[in-house]
Amino acid sequence: MGVDCFGLLGGVRMSLDSPERYLRHARMPIRSIVLISMGPLSWVTEVENISATGLLAQRPEDWDASAGERCVLDLLVGDDLHIHLEANVTRLTQSHVGFAYTSIPEDKEHALWGLLGQYADYIDRPDEAKSAD
């Protein structure tokens, strides 16, 4: 069974009405492809960024879905990493579609957290030039 991560923040489950649900998690810019599936419909597009709770992708030209709809995301990173996720459409603009994960299979949790952890280590690293002063 996967992890229900919709609304998770630091291991605390939030209700949809809580103010914490509007917090924006750190987003890692990434160049990858995502296959979006909704019943008989599917699209392939590029991912702009990813976080612990969702991702932002370029909006496909023939996009035909609304905010709140459920979908399956197959995130392809490099040649070796494929992460299968369930998500809801949360945001639509002329050029982007935002998703919030609703489920991450247990066998893919480590891969996703590893990907995001590498980025967190990079942005949290102290600036070596400043420490030399």
C-alpha positions as a printed Julia matrix, in Angstrom:
133×3 Matrix{Float64}:
   0.0    0.0     0.0
   1.28   3.5    -0.83
   1.48   6.58    1.3
  -1.46   8.98    1.31
   0.46  12.23    1.01
  -2.28  14.7     0.1
  -2.03  17.41    2.71
   1.06  16.03    4.46
   3.51  18.52    5.91
   6.34  17.28    8.05
   4.46  14.11    8.97
   1.35  16.01   10.14
  -1.9   15.42    8.28
  -3.78  18.61    7.53
  -7.45  19.01    6.79
  -8.44  20.66    3.53
  -9.72  23.64    5.51
  -6.52  24.25    7.47
  -4.4   27.33    6.7
  -1.31  25.1     6.4
  -2.6   23.57    3.17
  -1.7   26.82    1.41
   1.99  26.62    2.33
   4.18  26.25   -0.73
   6.86  23.58   -0.51
  10.35  24.05   -1.95
  10.27  23.35   -5.65
  13.13  21.66   -7.46
  13.53  22.74  -11.09
  13.84  19.61  -13.21
  13.99  18.64  -16.86
  11.98  15.48  -17.24
   8.96  14.02  -18.98
   5.63  13.05  -17.41
   2.87  10.89  -18.85
  -0.49  12.08  -17.53
  -3.35   9.54  -17.71
  -7.04  10.18  -17.02
  -9.21   7.25  -18.0
  -8.97   6.95  -21.8
  -7.13  10.28  -22.13
  -3.36  10.72  -21.89
  -0.76  13.4   -22.54
   3.03  13.53  -22.54
   4.61  16.8   -21.47
   7.65  18.32  -19.75
   7.92  18.87  -16.0
   8.92  22.37  -14.86
   9.47  21.6   -11.18
   8.72  19.06   -8.49
   8.23  19.14   -4.72
   7.42  16.69   -1.95
   3.7   17.27   -2.52
   3.29  17.85   -6.25
   4.64  18.92   -9.59
   4.16  21.61  -12.22
   4.13  20.61  -15.88
   3.79  22.42  -19.18
   0.17  22.39  -20.27
  -0.35  20.13  -23.3
  -1.96  21.87  -26.3
  -4.96  19.53  -26.31
  -5.46  19.56  -22.51
  -9.04  18.65  -21.62
  -9.27  18.4   -17.84
 -10.26  20.68  -14.97
  -8.96  21.41  -11.49
  -9.99  18.71   -9.03
  -9.81  15.83  -11.5
  -7.89  12.7   -10.54
  -5.09  11.33  -12.69
  -2.07   9.06  -12.78
   1.4   10.53  -13.36
   4.32   8.53  -14.67
   7.39  10.67  -14.06
  10.47   9.74  -16.09
  13.78  11.14  -14.8
  16.86  10.25  -16.83
  17.2    6.73  -18.18
  16.79   4.85  -14.9
  14.1    6.48  -12.77
  10.36   5.97  -13.29
   8.02   7.14  -10.52
   4.32   6.24  -10.73
   2.06   8.6    -8.74
  -1.62   9.31   -8.26
  -2.55  13.0    -8.19
  -5.25  15.64   -8.47
  -5.14  18.57  -10.85
  -4.81  21.61   -8.58
  -3.93  24.54  -10.8
  -4.41  25.5   -14.44
  -2.92  28.41  -16.36
  -2.6   29.04  -20.09
   0.84  27.41  -20.04
   0.98  25.1   -16.98
  -0.87  22.4   -15.05
  -0.2   21.87  -11.34
  -0.71  18.54   -9.57
  -0.89  17.47   -5.91
   0.07  13.87   -5.18
  -2.63  11.78   -3.54
  -0.66   8.53   -3.37
   2.93   7.4    -3.8
   3.53   3.63   -4.04
   5.83   2.37   -1.27
   8.36   1.05   -3.77
   8.74   4.57   -5.28
   8.89   6.61   -2.04
  12.64   6.16   -1.61
  13.35   7.23   -5.2
  11.25  10.4    -4.9
  12.63  11.4    -1.49
  16.17  10.67   -2.74
  15.67  12.93   -5.75
  14.29  15.75   -3.6
  16.84  15.19   -0.83
  19.75  15.72   -3.22
  18.27  19.08   -4.18
  17.59  20.07   -0.55
  21.2   19.27    0.32
  22.35  21.44   -2.58
  20.25  24.51   -1.69
  20.92  24.2     2.06
  24.7   23.96    1.61
  26.47  26.99    3.08
  28.06  29.27    0.52
  31.74  28.4     0.64
  32.74  31.85   -0.64
  31.07  33.53    2.33
  32.73  31.2     4.86
  36.17  32.11    3.45
  35.71  35.77    4.5
